[in-house]
């Protein structure tokens, strides 16, 4: 039953995505079809060590269908991808990818889980997509309210809500989810898509939640692309910028935009503690990313704060150059090689759905007692970019991510 890994019996269907106000078609999402349910095929491919081959085969089928139907650059083609697939395109699919880059309007779709499970790999995928002017959609938003603060690091063009998923949540969770989603959409112009729209009542609920686009059985079940494509009056906006720097660090990013000051280690310890205490006090699941140089920077109180945050479902990661790093249960870690640029820095980055703050610093001399050049910033764009530079070093979670919906 694994012949599908070689392409046997494998195909894609397409589901319509529409403008909720007008009902006009704006695009199609490709969905895997084969001898097993999509999640079963993905799991078998992963178990066989062939997830990359399988994922690229599905992408190729989706692009092939879009090109053959003549979707062009107005109708948007949503293509699901797995975050642990290497971003580099295999030679056998390169011609199709190049044709699609010039001939289609493409949005790669990843799940909210992927940002948490595979942050570094996912950011490499986003780099690859942005370089080709492809968009990014973040799916299954609301499945884990504790990971909502991860949205800014991806800067999605499209945010997808599963209506059934959201409506099954307690009222307080719905408020948290929608507040975070609407804030992100307001800041960036991202489009909100409601999935699972089955009738007029669900369409009205989707509009009330802030969605402008929708998909679901009300607009048709998955199938082949139509022989006669609809005319397009509006398109899904793809306008995310993406800063690409050579081996960036939090300090190099922030110092390029803001003045640098100098302080003692003791003074910065109090600033770092304040940022961490702020994160502990919030109920909105902030992301906390830190680099440490010395044991003093990672004292028992810091250890307690990080363990508490991770225990509440926040994404917390700590890294250090050389030596052991013991932060607490649930905290993601990265031990960097000796001499790594991040080993010269001490940073604490905190990002919530409605707050961002960072301390970034670099040791002045060879002895921490000589002091640090530092910047404290609450500029959301700078804080997110600084945090993104740290996420690129976070290893995948030990537990494999659940299979994405295909």
mmCIF file of N, CA and C in Angstrom, residues 63-174:
data_model
loop_
_atom_site.group_PDB
_atom_site.id
_atom_site.type_symbol
_atom_site.label_atom_id
_atom_site.label_comp_id
_atom_site.label_asym_id
_atom_site.label_seq_id
_atom_site.Cartn_x
_atom_site.Cartn_y
_atom_site.Cartn_z
ATOM 1 N N UNK A 63 1.105 22.124 -9.203
ATOM 2 C CA UNK A 63 1.558 23.131 -10.162
ATOM 3 C C UNK A 63 1.246 22.717 -11.596
ATOM 4 N N UNK A 64 1.416 21.429 -11.882
ATOM 5 C CA UNK A 64 1.101 20.917 -13.219
ATOM 6 C C UNK A 64 -0.362 21.191 -13.564
ATOM 7 N N UNK A 65 -1.265 20.913 -12.634
ATOM 8 C CA UNK A 65 -2.684 21.146 -12.883
ATOM 9 C C UNK A 65 -3.001 22.617 -13.069
ATOM 10 N N UNK A 66 -2.374 23.478 -12.244
ATOM 11 C CA UNK A 66 -2.615 24.908 -12.367
ATOM 12 C C UNK A 66 -2.130 25.475 -13.679
ATOM 13 N N UNK A 67 -0.968 25.014 -14.126
ATOM 14 C CA UNK A 67 -0.433 25.478 -15.404
ATOM 15 C C UNK A 67 -1.280 24.981 -16.572
ATOM 16 N N UNK A 68 -1.688 23.717 -16.518
ATOM 17 C CA UNK A 68 -2.486 23.151 -17.609
ATOM 18 C C UNK A 68 -3.841 23.843 -17.734
ATOM 19 N N UNK A 69 -4.420 24.240 -16.592
ATOM 20 C CA UNK A 69 -5.731 24.895 -16.621
ATOM 21 C C UNK A 69 -5.631 26.368 -16.985
ATOM 22 N N UNK A 70 -4.413 26.914 -16.972
ATOM 23 C CA UNK A 70 -4.241 28.323 -17.311
ATOM 24 C C UNK A 70 -4.705 29.268 -16.219
ATOM 25 N N UNK A 71 -4.431 28.915 -14.946
ATOM 26 C CA UNK A 71 -4.859 29.795 -13.845
ATOM 27 C C UNK A 71 -4.267 31.190 -13.960
ATOM 28 N N UNK A 72 -3.059 31.290 -14.479
ATOM 29 C CA UNK A 72 -2.453 32.598 -14.688
ATOM 30 C C UNK A 72 -2.044 33.273 -13.398
ATOM 31 N N UNK A 73 -1.872 34.587 -13.474
ATOM 32 C CA UNK A 73 -1.366 35.356 -12.339
ATOM 33 C C UNK A 73 -2.453 36.109 -11.575
ATOM 34 N N UNK A 74 -3.717 35.812 -11.865
ATOM 35 C CA UNK A 74 -4.810 36.472 -11.148
ATOM 36 C C UNK A 74 -5.465 35.528 -10.141
ATOM 37 N N UNK A 75 -5.833 34.347 -10.590
ATOM 38 C CA UNK A 75 -6.366 33.343 -9.673
ATOM 39 C C UNK A 75 -5.210 32.765 -8.849
ATOM 40 N N UNK A 76 -5.417 32.644 -7.547
ATOM 41 C CA UNK A 76 -4.356 32.192 -6.647
ATOM 42 C C UNK A 76 -4.425 30.686 -6.452
ATOM 43 N N UNK A 77 -3.274 30.023 -6.540
ATOM 44 C CA UNK A 77 -3.186 28.592 -6.288
ATOM 45 C C UNK A 77 -2.541 28.370 -4.926
ATOM 46 N N UNK A 78 -3.311 27.789 -3.984
ATOM 47 C CA UNK A 78 -2.810 27.462 -2.655
ATOM 48 C C UNK A 78 -2.264 26.036 -2.686
ATOM 49 N N UNK A 79 -0.998 25.883 -2.270
ATOM 50 C CA UNK A 79 -0.328 24.584 -2.311
ATOM 51 C C UNK A 79 0.157 24.237 -0.905
ATOM 52 N N UNK A 80 -0.355 23.133 -0.348
ATOM 53 C CA UNK A 80 0.082 22.695 0.979
ATOM 54 C C UNK A 80 1.492 22.139 0.922
ATOM 55 N N UNK A 81 2.287 22.455 1.940
ATOM 56 C CA UNK A 81 3.665 21.959 1.997
ATOM 57 C C UNK A 81 3.980 21.499 3.418
ATOM 58 N N UNK A 82 4.955 20.595 3.509
ATOM 59 C CA UNK A 82 5.425 20.106 4.796
ATOM 60 C C UNK A 82 6.678 20.867 5.215
ATOM 61 N N UNK A 83 6.745 21.323 6.469
ATOM 62 C CA UNK A 83 7.857 22.187 6.887
ATOM 63 C C UNK A 83 9.197 21.494 6.956
ATOM 64 N N UNK A 84 9.211 20.167 7.132
ATOM 65 C CA UNK A 84 10.483 19.470 7.253
ATOM 66 C C UNK A 84 11.019 18.984 5.910
ATOM 67 N N UNK A 85 10.390 19.422 4.818
ATOM 68 C CA UNK A 85 10.926 19.153 3.490
ATOM 69 C C UNK A 85 11.973 20.207 3.154
ATOM 70 N N UNK A 86 13.185 19.809 2.735
ATOM 71 C CA UNK A 86 14.206 20.810 2.386
ATOM 72 C C UNK A 86 13.689 21.785 1.339
ATOM 73 N N UNK A 87 14.039 23.067 1.513
ATOM 74 C CA UNK A 87 13.529 24.097 0.615
ATOM 75 C C UNK A 87 14.105 23.969 -0.790
ATOM 76 N N UNK A 88 15.318 23.463 -0.920
ATOM 77 C CA UNK A 88 15.951 23.358 -2.236
ATOM 78 C C UNK A 88 15.153 22.428 -3.147
ATOM 79 N N UNK A 89 14.820 22.926 -4.328
ATOM 80 C CA UNK A 89 13.998 22.155 -5.261
ATOM 81 C C UNK A 89 14.817 21.052 -5.925
ATOM 82 N N UNK A 90 14.321 19.797 -5.895
ATOM 83 C CA UNK A 90 15.012 18.707 -6.598
ATOM 84 C C UNK A 90 15.059 18.979 -8.102
ATOM 85 N N UNK A 91 16.098 18.474 -8.726
ATOM 86 C CA UNK A 91 16.331 18.729 -10.148
ATOM 87 C C UNK A 91 15.131 18.332 -11.003
ATOM 88 N N UNK A 92 14.477 17.200 -10.659
ATOM 89 C CA UNK A 92 13.393 16.712 -11.518
ATOM 90 C C UNK A 92 12.142 17.598 -11.473
ATOM 91 N N UNK A 93 12.066 18.489 -10.488
ATOM 92 C CA UNK A 93 10.900 19.365 -10.389
ATOM 93 C C UNK A 93 11.235 20.819 -10.735
ATOM 94 N N UNK A 94 12.491 21.081 -11.049
ATOM 95 C CA UNK A 94 12.938 22.464 -11.236
ATOM 96 C C UNK A 94 12.245 23.153 -12.410
ATOM 97 N N UNK A 95 12.089 22.453 -13.521
ATOM 98 C CA UNK A 95 11.462 23.061 -14.694
ATOM 99 C C UNK A 95 10.032 23.484 -14.389
ATOM 100 N N UNK A 96 9.302 22.627 -13.652
ATOM 101 C CA UNK A 96 7.916 22.954 -13.303
ATOM 102 C C UNK A 96 7.863 24.168 -12.365
ATOM 103 N N UNK A 97 8.746 24.205 -11.402
ATOM 104 C CA UNK A 97 8.772 25.317 -10.452
ATOM 105 C C UNK A 97 9.084 26.628 -11.171
ATOM 106 N N UNK A 98 10.029 26.589 -12.101
ATOM 107 C CA UNK A 98 10.364 27.806 -12.841
ATOM 108 C C UNK A 98 9.196 28.276 -13.696
ATOM 109 N N UNK A 99 8.494 27.330 -14.325
ATOM 110 C CA UNK A 99 7.325 27.691 -15.129
ATOM 111 C C UNK A 99 6.223 28.276 -14.249
ATOM 112 N N UNK A 100 6.026 27.682 -13.076
ATOM 113 C CA UNK A 100 4.992 28.158 -12.165
ATOM 114 C C UNK A 100 5.340 29.530 -11.587
ATOM 115 N N UNK A 101 6.620 29.771 -11.354
ATOM 116 C CA UNK A 101 7.033 31.062 -10.800
ATOM 117 C C UNK A 101 6.667 32.198 -11.733
ATOM 118 N N UNK A 102 6.806 31.989 -13.024
ATOM 119 C CA UNK A 102 6.476 33.041 -13.994
ATOM 120 C C UNK A 102 5.020 33.002 -14.429
ATOM 121 N N UNK A 103 4.372 31.834 -14.305
ATOM 122 C CA UNK A 103 3.040 31.700 -14.894
ATOM 123 C C UNK A 103 1.885 31.598 -13.935
ATOM 124 N N UNK A 104 2.161 31.484 -12.619
ATOM 125 C CA UNK A 104 1.080 31.308 -11.646
ATOM 126 C C UNK A 104 1.240 32.253 -10.463
ATOM 127 N N UNK A 105 0.137 32.457 -9.766
ATOM 128 C CA UNK A 105 0.131 33.212 -8.510
ATOM 129 C C UNK A 105 0.015 32.171 -7.384
ATOM 130 N N UNK A 106 1.115 31.929 -6.682
ATOM 131 C CA UNK A 106 1.198 30.781 -5.778
ATOM 132 C C UNK A 106 1.305 31.231 -4.330
ATOM 133 N N UNK A 107 0.578 30.522 -3.469
ATOM 134 C CA UNK A 107 0.681 30.697 -2.022
ATOM 135 C C UNK A 107 0.968 29.330 -1.410
ATOM 136 N N UNK A 108 2.090 29.206 -0.713
ATOM 137 C CA UNK A 108 2.407 27.971 -0.005
ATOM 138 C C UNK A 108 1.714 27.990 1.349
ATOM 139 N N UNK A 109 1.094 26.875 1.695
ATOM 140 C CA UNK A 109 0.265 26.806 2.898
ATOM 141 C C UNK A 109 0.902 25.873 3.926
ATOM 142 N N UNK A 110 1.130 26.411 5.130
ATOM 143 C CA UNK A 110 1.691 25.624 6.234
ATOM 144 C C UNK A 110 0.769 25.760 7.438
ATOM 145 N N UNK A 111 0.868 24.809 8.362
ATOM 146 C CA UNK A 111 0.014 24.857 9.542
ATOM 147 C C UNK A 111 0.672 25.629 10.669
ATOM 148 N N UNK A 112 -0.163 26.099 11.589
ATOM 149 C CA UNK A 112 0.332 26.781 12.782
ATOM 150 C C UNK A 112 1.272 25.868 13.564
ATOM 151 N N UNK A 113 0.989 24.569 13.584
ATOM 152 C CA UNK A 113 1.850 23.619 14.298
ATOM 153 C C UNK A 113 3.267 23.642 13.749
ATOM 154 N N UNK A 114 3.392 23.849 12.424
ATOM 155 C CA UNK A 114 4.702 23.793 11.789
ATOM 156 C C UNK A 114 5.631 24.878 12.324
ATOM 157 N N UNK A 115 5.072 26.042 12.647
ATOM 158 C CA UNK A 115 5.904 27.138 13.146
ATOM 159 C C UNK A 115 6.534 26.750 14.471
ATOM 160 N N UNK A 116 5.790 26.024 15.289
ATOM 161 C CA UNK A 116 6.274 25.616 16.597
ATOM 162 C C UNK A 116 7.205 24.419 16.491
ATOM 163 N N UNK A 117 6.850 23.454 15.656
ATOM 164 C CA UNK A 117 7.604 22.217 15.566
ATOM 165 C C UNK A 117 8.909 22.372 14.783
ATOM 166 N N UNK A 118 8.890 23.154 13.703
ATOM 167 C CA UNK A 118 10.044 23.237 12.808
ATOM 168 C C UNK A 118 10.349 24.692 12.437
ATOM 169 N N UNK A 119 10.636 25.553 13.402
ATOM 170 C CA UNK A 119 10.794 26.983 13.075
ATOM 171 C C UNK A 119 11.931 27.282 12.107
ATOM 172 N N UNK A 120 13.105 26.678 12.310
ATOM 173 C CA UNK A 120 14.244 26.982 11.444
ATOM 174 C C UNK A 120 13.996 26.513 10.016
ATOM 175 N N UNK A 121 13.501 25.272 9.877
ATOM 176 C CA UNK A 121 13.221 24.742 8.542
ATOM 177 C C UNK A 121 12.148 25.561 7.833
ATOM 178 N N UNK A 122 11.136 25.960 8.598
ATOM 179 C CA UNK A 122 10.041 26.716 8.002
ATOM 180 C C UNK A 122 10.518 28.086 7.524
ATOM 181 N N UNK A 123 11.391 28.733 8.288
ATOM 182 C CA UNK A 123 11.909 30.027 7.854
ATOM 183 C C UNK A 123 12.749 29.901 6.591
ATOM 184 N N UNK A 124 13.485 28.796 6.453
ATOM 185 C CA UNK A 124 14.224 28.577 5.203
ATOM 186 C C UNK A 124 13.259 28.411 4.024
ATOM 187 N N UNK A 125 12.134 27.721 4.275
ATOM 188 C CA UNK A 125 11.116 27.568 3.229
ATOM 189 C C UNK A 125 10.536 28.927 2.848
ATOM 190 N N UNK A 126 10.271 29.759 3.844
ATOM 191 C CA UNK A 126 9.715 31.090 3.563
ATOM 192 C C UNK A 126 10.719 31.931 2.783
ATOM 193 N N UNK A 127 11.998 31.862 3.153
ATOM 194 C CA UNK A 127 13.027 32.567 2.384
ATOM 195 C C UNK A 127 12.952 32.159 0.912
ATOM 196 N N UNK A 128 12.896 30.846 0.687
ATOM 197 C CA UNK A 128 12.861 30.303 -0.677
ATOM 198 C C UNK A 128 11.635 30.818 -1.428
ATOM 199 N N UNK A 129 10.490 30.818 -0.764
ATOM 200 C CA UNK A 129 9.249 31.264 -1.411
ATOM 201 C C UNK A 129 9.270 32.763 -1.699
ATOM 202 N N UNK A 130 9.714 33.556 -0.728
ATOM 203 C CA UNK A 130 9.733 35.012 -0.915
ATOM 204 C C UNK A 130 10.657 35.415 -2.068
ATOM 205 N N UNK A 131 11.771 34.699 -2.220
ATOM 206 C CA UNK A 131 12.695 35.015 -3.308
ATOM 207 C C UNK A 131 12.039 34.811 -4.660
ATOM 208 N N UNK A 132 10.971 34.024 -4.712
ATOM 209 C CA UNK A 132 10.252 33.765 -5.961
ATOM 210 C C UNK A 132 8.933 34.526 -6.037
ATOM 211 N N UNK A 133 8.720 35.424 -5.089
ATOM 212 C CA UNK A 133 7.482 36.221 -5.010
ATOM 213 C C UNK A 133 6.258 35.356 -4.792
ATOM 214 N N UNK A 134 6.440 34.190 -4.152
ATOM 215 C CA UNK A 134 5.316 33.359 -3.751
ATOM 216 C C UNK A 134 4.827 33.820 -2.388
ATOM 217 N N UNK A 135 3.551 33.631 -2.129
ATOM 218 C CA UNK A 135 2.982 34.012 -0.845
ATOM 219 C C UNK A 135 3.037 32.879 0.166
ATOM 220 N N UNK A 136 2.673 33.218 1.404
ATOM 221 C CA UNK A 136 2.635 32.249 2.492
ATOM 222 C C UNK A 136 1.279 32.343 3.184
ATOM 223 N N UNK A 137 0.650 31.183 3.391
ATOM 224 C CA UNK A 137 -0.600 31.113 4.152
ATOM 225 C C UNK A 137 -0.351 30.300 5.413
ATOM 226 N N UNK A 138 -0.902 30.756 6.516
ATOM 227 C CA UNK A 138 -0.795 30.043 7.790
ATOM 228 C C UNK A 138 -2.149 29.437 8.104
ATOM 229 N N UNK A 139 -2.184 28.100 8.164
ATOM 230 C CA UNK A 139 -3.432 27.354 8.292
ATOM 231 C C UNK A 139 -3.655 26.911 9.739
ATOM 232 N N UNK A 140 -4.896 26.541 10.027
ATOM 233 C CA UNK A 140 -5.271 25.984 11.340
ATOM 234 C C UNK A 140 -5.036 26.951 12.481
ATOM 235 N N UNK A 141 -5.131 28.244 12.204
ATOM 236 C CA UNK A 141 -4.977 29.229 13.278
ATOM 237 C C UNK A 141 -6.087 29.013 14.303
ATOM 238 N N UNK A 142 -5.708 28.993 15.554
ATOM 239 C CA UNK A 142 -6.678 28.801 16.627
ATOM 240 C C UNK A 142 -6.630 27.415 17.219
ATOM 241 N N UNK A 143 -5.943 26.481 16.557
ATOM 242 C CA UNK A 143 -5.847 25.138 17.116
ATOM 243 C C UNK A 143 -5.127 25.166 18.457
ATOM 244 N N UNK A 144 -4.114 26.035 18.565
ATOM 245 C CA UNK A 144 -3.378 26.191 19.811
ATOM 246 C C UNK A 144 -3.249 27.680 20.107
ATOM 247 N N UNK A 145 -4.158 28.250 20.927
ATOM 248 C CA UNK A 145 -4.094 29.681 21.208
ATOM 249 C C UNK A 145 -2.749 30.116 21.780
ATOM 250 N N UNK A 146 -2.019 29.189 22.415
ATOM 251 C CA UNK A 146 -0.737 29.533 23.002
ATOM 252 C C UNK A 146 0.337 29.850 21.981
ATOM 253 N N UNK A 147 0.116 29.478 20.703
ATOM 254 C CA UNK A 147 1.138 29.734 19.685
ATOM 255 C C UNK A 147 0.770 30.884 18.748
ATOM 256 N N UNK A 148 -0.248 31.650 19.100
ATOM 257 C CA UNK A 148 -0.662 32.760 18.247
ATOM 258 C C UNK A 148 0.446 33.787 18.059
ATOM 259 N N UNK A 149 1.288 33.947 19.074
ATOM 260 C CA UNK A 149 2.355 34.953 18.986
ATOM 261 C C UNK A 149 3.420 34.575 17.975
ATOM 262 N N UNK A 150 3.370 33.357 17.415
ATOM 263 C CA UNK A 150 4.340 32.960 16.395
ATOM 264 C C UNK A 150 4.006 33.565 15.028
ATOM 265 N N UNK A 151 2.774 34.043 14.846
ATOM 266 C CA UNK A 151 2.357 34.560 13.539
ATOM 267 C C UNK A 151 3.294 35.618 12.969
ATOM 268 N N UNK A 152 3.709 36.618 13.779
ATOM 269 C CA UNK A 152 4.524 37.686 13.186
ATOM 270 C C UNK A 152 5.839 37.217 12.592
ATOM 271 N N UNK A 153 6.400 36.126 13.096
ATOM 272 C CA UNK A 153 7.695 35.674 12.593
ATOM 273 C C UNK A 153 7.597 35.141 11.169
ATOM 274 N N UNK A 154 6.403 34.727 10.771
ATOM 275 C CA UNK A 154 6.182 34.215 9.428
ATOM 276 C C UNK A 154 5.676 35.296 8.481
ATOM 277 N N UNK A 155 5.042 36.332 9.020
ATOM 278 C CA UNK A 155 4.431 37.393 8.223
ATOM 279 C C UNK A 155 3.574 36.823 7.096
ATOM 280 N N UNK A 156 2.553 36.034 7.421
ATOM 281 C CA UNK A 156 1.763 35.402 6.352
ATOM 282 C C UNK A 156 0.977 36.421 5.532
ATOM 283 N N UNK A 157 0.848 36.134 4.249
ATOM 284 C CA UNK A 157 -0.032 36.923 3.381
ATOM 285 C C UNK A 157 -1.484 36.575 3.638
ATOM 286 N N UNK A 158 -1.713 35.316 4.052
ATOM 287 C CA UNK A 158 -3.069 34.799 4.259
ATOM 288 C C UNK A 158 -3.116 34.069 5.597
ATOM 289 N N UNK A 159 -4.149 34.337 6.382
ATOM 290 C CA UNK A 159 -4.379 33.654 7.655
ATOM 291 C C UNK A 159 -5.666 32.858 7.511
ATOM 292 N N UNK A 160 -5.600 31.541 7.735
ATOM 293 C CA UNK A 160 -6.754 30.677 7.507
ATOM 294 C C UNK A 160 -7.323 30.175 8.830
ATOM 295 N N UNK A 161 -8.620 30.396 9.013
ATOM 296 C CA UNK A 161 -9.338 29.980 10.214
ATOM 297 C C UNK A 161 -10.276 28.832 9.873
ATOM 298 N N UNK A 162 -10.242 27.778 10.662
ATOM 299 C CA UNK A 162 -11.228 26.713 10.540
ATOM 300 C C UNK A 162 -12.419 27.100 11.413
ATOM 301 N N UNK A 163 -13.557 27.395 10.787
ATOM 302 C CA UNK A 163 -14.722 27.872 11.545
ATOM 303 C C UNK A 163 -15.126 26.894 12.640
ATOM 304 N N UNK A 164 -15.129 25.604 12.323
ATOM 305 C CA UNK A 164 -15.534 24.617 13.330
ATOM 306 C C UNK A 164 -14.542 24.591 14.487
ATOM 307 N N UNK A 165 -13.272 24.738 14.169
ATOM 308 C CA UNK A 165 -12.233 24.735 15.192
ATOM 309 C C UNK A 165 -12.404 25.928 16.117
ATOM 310 N N UNK A 166 -12.623 27.080 15.533
ATOM 311 C CA UNK A 166 -12.761 28.302 16.331
ATOM 312 C C UNK A 166 -14.037 28.273 17.156
ATOM 313 N N UNK A 167 -15.145 27.866 16.550
ATOM 314 C CA UNK A 167 -16.429 27.924 17.240
ATOM 315 C C UNK A 167 -16.542 26.905 18.366
ATOM 316 N N UNK A 168 -15.694 25.875 18.342
ATOM 317 C CA UNK A 168 -15.729 24.890 19.425
ATOM 318 C C UNK A 168 -14.947 25.350 20.646
ATOM 319 N N UNK A 169 -14.221 26.426 20.524
ATOM 320 C CA UNK A 169 -13.413 26.927 21.623
ATOM 321 C C UNK A 169 -14.274 27.645 22.663
ATOM 322 N N UNK A 170 -13.794 27.688 23.923
ATOM 323 C CA UNK A 170 -14.490 28.521 24.919
ATOM 324 C C UNK A 170 -14.501 29.975 24.476
ATOM 325 N N UNK A 171 -15.461 30.723 24.962
ATOM 326 C CA UNK A 171 -15.624 32.116 24.544
ATOM 327 C C UNK A 171 -14.349 32.922 24.728
ATOM 328 N N UNK A 172 -13.657 32.722 25.840
ATOM 329 C CA UNK A 172 -12.431 33.480 26.101
ATOM 330 C C UNK A 172 -11.360 33.173 25.057
ATOM 331 N N UNK A 173 -11.256 31.907 24.636
ATOM 332 C CA UNK A 173 -10.277 31.534 23.616
ATOM 333 C C UNK A 173 -10.622 32.158 22.272
ATOM 334 N N UNK A 174 -11.914 32.189 21.937
ATOM 335 C CA UNK A 174 -12.334 32.797 20.674
ATOM 336 C C UNK A 174 -11.923 34.260 20.648
#
